[in-house]
mmCIF file of C-alpha atoms in Angstrom:
data_model
loop_
_atom_site.group_PDB
_atom_site.id
_atom_site.type_symbol
_atom_site.label_atom_id
_atom_site.label_comp_id
_atom_site.label_asym_id
_atom_site.label_seq_id
_atom_site.Cartn_x
_atom_site.Cartn_y
_atom_site.Cartn_z
ATOM 1 C CA MET W 1 105.855 86.254 56.286
ATOM 2 C CA GLU W 2 102.667 84.746 57.714
ATOM 3 C CA LEU W 3 104.639 82.943 60.436
ATOM 4 C CA LYS W 4 106.389 86.186 61.308
ATOM 5 C CA MET W 5 103.024 87.920 61.720
ATOM 6 C CA ALA W 6 101.754 85.093 63.937
ATOM 7 C CA TYR W 7 104.806 85.481 66.180
ATOM 8 C CA LEU W 8 104.310 89.249 66.323
ATOM 9 C CA LEU W 9 100.671 88.747 67.246
ATOM 10 C CA MET W 10 101.598 86.283 70.005
ATOM 11 C CA PHE W 11 104.322 88.641 71.266
ATOM 12 C CA VAL W 12 101.952 91.636 71.409
ATOM 13 C CA THR W 13 99.265 89.590 73.155
ATOM 14 C CA LEU W 14 101.734 88.224 75.704
ATOM 15 C CA LEU W 15 103.236 91.690 76.267
ATOM 16 C CA HIS W 16 99.758 93.086 76.830
ATOM 17 C CA LEU W 17 98.815 90.385 79.350
ATOM 18 C CA ILE W 18 102.116 90.709 81.242
ATOM 19 C CA THR W 19 101.821 94.485 81.357
ATOM 20 C CA LEU W 20 98.216 94.272 82.526
ATOM 21 C CA ALA W 21 99.201 91.861 85.308
ATOM 22 C CA ILE W 22 102.106 94.081 86.419
ATOM 23 C CA LEU W 23 99.860 97.137 86.320
ATOM 24 C CA PHE W 24 97.212 95.387 88.423
ATOM 25 C CA ILE W 25 99.831 94.297 90.990
ATOM 26 C CA ALA W 26 101.270 97.820 91.146
ATOM 27 C CA THR W 27 97.806 99.229 91.797
ATOM 28 C CA MET W 28 96.602 96.720 94.404
ATOM 29 C CA GLU W 29 99.655 95.528 96.378
ATOM 30 C CA LYS W 30 100.957 97.007 99.630
ATOM 31 C CA SER W 31 104.336 98.431 98.767
ATOM 32 C CA TRP W 32 104.570 101.920 97.287
ATOM 33 C CA TRP W 33 106.627 103.193 100.238
ATOM 34 C CA VAL W 34 108.524 100.925 102.666
ATOM 35 C CA TRP W 35 110.125 101.698 106.020
ATOM 36 C CA GLU W 36 112.863 99.614 107.592
ATOM 37 C CA GLY W 37 110.787 98.403 110.554
ATOM 38 C CA MET W 38 108.290 96.203 108.676
ATOM 39 C CA GLU W 39 105.971 99.052 107.804
ATOM 40 C CA ASN W 40 104.692 100.061 104.386
ATOM 41 C CA SER W 41 102.211 102.265 102.626
ATOM 42 C CA ASP W 42 100.354 101.797 99.379
ATOM 43 C CA LEU W 43 97.650 103.659 97.514
ATOM 44 C CA TRP W 44 94.935 102.438 99.859
ATOM 45 C CA TYR W 45 96.411 101.501 103.264
ATOM 46 C CA ASN W 46 99.230 102.128 105.709
ATOM 47 C CA CYS W 47 100.296 98.797 107.200
ATOM 48 C CA ARG W 48 102.557 97.689 110.027
ATOM 49 C CA PHE W 49 103.659 94.120 110.782
ATOM 50 C CA ASP W 50 102.821 93.088 114.342
ATOM 51 C CA ASN W 51 105.493 90.665 115.551
ATOM 52 C CA PHE W 52 103.369 89.595 118.522
ATOM 53 C CA THR W 53 100.429 88.339 116.447
ATOM 54 C CA GLY W 54 102.377 87.729 113.241
ATOM 55 C CA THR W 55 99.868 89.685 111.149
ATOM 56 C CA TRP W 56 99.735 92.919 109.216
ATOM 57 C CA LEU W 57 97.714 95.686 110.854
ATOM 58 C CA CYS W 58 96.377 98.070 108.236
ATOM 59 C CA ALA W 59 94.513 101.356 108.413
ATOM 60 C CA SER W 60 93.126 103.358 105.530
ATOM 61 C CA SER W 61 95.485 105.963 104.152
ATOM 62 C CA LYS W 62 94.613 109.557 104.878
ATOM 63 C CA GLU W 63 92.871 110.827 101.750
ATOM 64 C CA THR W 64 94.815 113.730 100.321
ATOM 65 C CA GLU W 65 94.154 115.301 96.948
ATOM 66 C CA TRP W 66 97.470 113.985 95.625
ATOM 67 C CA LEU W 67 96.779 110.441 96.813
ATOM 68 C CA GLN W 68 93.319 110.528 95.254
ATOM 69 C CA ALA W 69 94.851 111.681 91.974
ATOM 70 C CA VAL W 70 97.329 108.783 92.023
ATOM 71 C CA GLN W 71 94.558 106.303 92.907
ATOM 72 C CA VAL W 72 92.294 107.523 90.109
ATOM 73 C CA LEU W 73 95.089 107.531 87.526
ATOM 74 C CA MET W 74 96.265 104.015 88.396
ATOM 75 C CA VAL W 75 92.720 102.615 88.304
ATOM 76 C CA LEU W 76 92.135 104.471 85.038
ATOM 77 C CA SER W 77 95.310 102.933 83.642
ATOM 78 C CA VAL W 78 94.109 99.429 84.539
ATOM 79 C CA VAL W 79 90.697 100.158 82.993
ATOM 80 C CA PHE W 80 92.199 101.548 79.759
ATOM 81 C CA SER W 81 94.532 98.572 79.427
ATOM 82 C CA SER W 82 91.718 96.095 80.115
ATOM 83 C CA VAL W 83 89.400 97.767 77.605
ATOM 84 C CA SER W 84 92.249 97.783 75.134
ATOM 85 C CA PHE W 85 92.713 94.019 75.473
ATOM 86 C CA VAL W 86 89.000 93.252 75.125
ATOM 87 C CA VAL W 87 88.732 95.527 72.078
ATOM 88 C CA PHE W 88 91.838 93.905 70.580
ATOM 89 C CA LEU W 89 90.289 90.458 70.905
ATOM 90 C CA GLY W 90 87.086 91.731 69.337
ATOM 91 C CA GLN W 91 88.936 93.418 66.485
ATOM 92 C CA LEU W 92 91.003 90.313 65.922
ATOM 93 C CA PHE W 93 87.887 88.368 64.953
ATOM 94 C CA THR W 94 85.694 91.081 63.390
ATOM 95 C CA MET W 95 88.031 93.532 61.656
ATOM 96 C CA SER W 96 88.467 93.298 57.923
ATOM 97 C CA LYS W 97 91.787 92.248 56.387
ATOM 98 C CA GLY W 98 94.366 95.056 56.375
ATOM 99 C CA GLY W 99 92.678 96.971 59.208
ATOM 100 C CA LEU W 100 94.725 98.760 61.835
ATOM 101 C CA PHE W 101 94.256 98.436 65.586
ATOM 102 C CA TYR W 102 94.033 102.201 66.210
ATOM 103 C CA PHE W 103 91.552 102.124 69.082
ATOM 104 C CA THR W 104 93.456 99.358 70.866
ATOM 105 C CA GLY W 105 96.720 101.247 70.484
ATOM 106 C CA LEU W 106 95.251 104.536 71.668
ATOM 107 C CA CYS W 107 93.789 102.873 74.761
ATOM 108 C CA GLN W 108 97.216 101.422 75.560
ATOM 109 C CA VAL W 109 98.886 104.800 75.070
ATOM 110 C CA PHE W 110 96.304 106.436 77.368
ATOM 111 C CA ALA W 111 96.938 103.697 79.944
ATOM 112 C CA GLY W 112 100.671 104.427 79.728
ATOM 113 C CA LEU W 113 100.137 108.163 80.122
ATOM 114 C CA ALA W 114 97.841 107.607 83.114
ATOM 115 C CA ALA W 115 100.404 105.330 84.809
ATOM 116 C CA PHE W 116 103.156 107.847 84.021
ATOM 117 C CA SER W 117 101.136 110.683 85.546
ATOM 118 C CA ALA W 118 100.326 108.634 88.667
ATOM 119 C CA ALA W 119 103.940 107.592 89.262
ATOM 120 C CA LEU W 120 105.180 111.120 88.620
ATOM 121 C CA ILE W 121 102.671 112.641 91.051
ATOM 122 C CA TYR W 122 103.645 110.086 93.700
ATOM 123 C CA THR W 123 107.326 110.844 93.118
ATOM 124 C CA LEU W 124 106.924 114.596 93.384
ATOM 125 C CA HIS W 125 104.356 114.688 96.204
ATOM 126 C CA LYS W 126 105.253 111.757 98.441
ATOM 127 C CA GLU W 127 105.688 114.109 101.414
ATOM 128 C CA GLU W 128 102.081 115.300 101.169
ATOM 129 C CA ILE W 129 100.754 111.803 100.433
ATOM 130 C CA LEU W 130 102.600 110.225 103.378
ATOM 131 C CA GLN W 131 102.222 113.214 105.704
ATOM 132 C CA ASP W 132 100.903 111.358 108.766
ATOM 133 C CA SER W 133 103.292 108.458 108.389
ATOM 134 C CA ARG W 134 106.748 107.942 109.855
ATOM 135 C CA GLU W 135 109.839 109.893 108.886
ATOM 136 C CA LEU W 136 110.428 109.569 105.136
ATOM 137 C CA THR W 137 114.228 109.517 105.386
ATOM 138 C CA SER W 138 114.107 106.068 106.974
ATOM 139 C CA GLY W 139 112.035 104.711 104.093
ATOM 140 C CA ARG W 140 112.296 104.086 100.377
ATOM 141 C CA PHE W 141 110.119 103.484 97.359
ATOM 142 C CA GLY W 142 108.647 99.983 97.284
ATOM 143 C CA TYR W 143 108.436 97.454 94.496
ATOM 144 C CA CYS W 144 104.896 98.456 93.450
ATOM 145 C CA PHE W 145 106.083 101.982 92.774
ATOM 146 C CA ILE W 146 108.902 100.556 90.644
ATOM 147 C CA LEU W 147 106.437 98.270 88.830
ATOM 148 C CA ALA W 148 104.288 101.304 88.014
ATOM 149 C CA TRP W 149 107.309 102.965 86.387
ATOM 150 C CA VAL W 150 108.188 99.733 84.537
ATOM 151 C CA CYS W 151 104.656 99.620 83.098
ATOM 152 C CA VAL W 152 104.949 103.070 81.519
ATOM 153 C CA PRO W 153 107.360 102.193 78.669
ATOM 154 C CA LEU W 154 105.764 98.757 78.224
ATOM 155 C CA LEU W 155 102.303 100.300 77.804
ATOM 156 C CA LEU W 156 103.557 103.006 75.456
ATOM 157 C CA CYS W 157 105.552 100.534 73.333
ATOM 158 C CA SER W 158 102.669 98.092 73.057
ATOM 159 C CA GLY W 159 100.370 100.988 72.146
ATOM 160 C CA VAL W 160 102.682 102.036 69.323
ATOM 161 C CA ILE W 161 102.964 98.418 68.143
ATOM 162 C CA TYR W 162 99.165 98.097 68.103
ATOM 163 C CA ILE W 163 98.819 101.322 66.115
ATOM 164 C CA HIS W 164 101.202 99.989 63.432
ATOM 165 C CA LEU W 165 99.904 96.406 63.491
ATOM 166 C CA ARG W 166 97.790 95.393 60.514
ATOM 167 C CA LYS W 167 95.396 92.494 60.477
ATOM 168 C CA LYS W 168 96.522 89.857 57.986
ATOM 169 C CA GLU W 169 94.711 86.689 57.034
#
């Protein structure tokens, strides 16, 4: 039973770290929307690959209310998940035997809901967010957008696991 709990603890910790890394990549990388001709847009910049110089030329994205909402929600998701991990480590060493990781779990659930809201807003309002960019029909969602959606169930599941996890000694 004790070995099983150790494995569960390692699994939850690893899941949390992987999810946090994926969430950070989804928030900071340059690929929420991709066009065929080596051009992409993320939450912060619109970038185009210059074949002549072999570099990416980036300009700040036009700040729309929808883009700002997505930016804030994704950053908030990273913050909630980071706080959750730090609190989990603290609780792991200071909590009494039999205690539940409620705060850690709730932070993870809030991180999942924030990421869900950000990805949903981007999905529904991509036309307004990418309004000054190229024609949307020649583009598609990028891997960072997909990573944001992948994080949602991972964050929610790890939050539920934390809420039901008891500290054993």
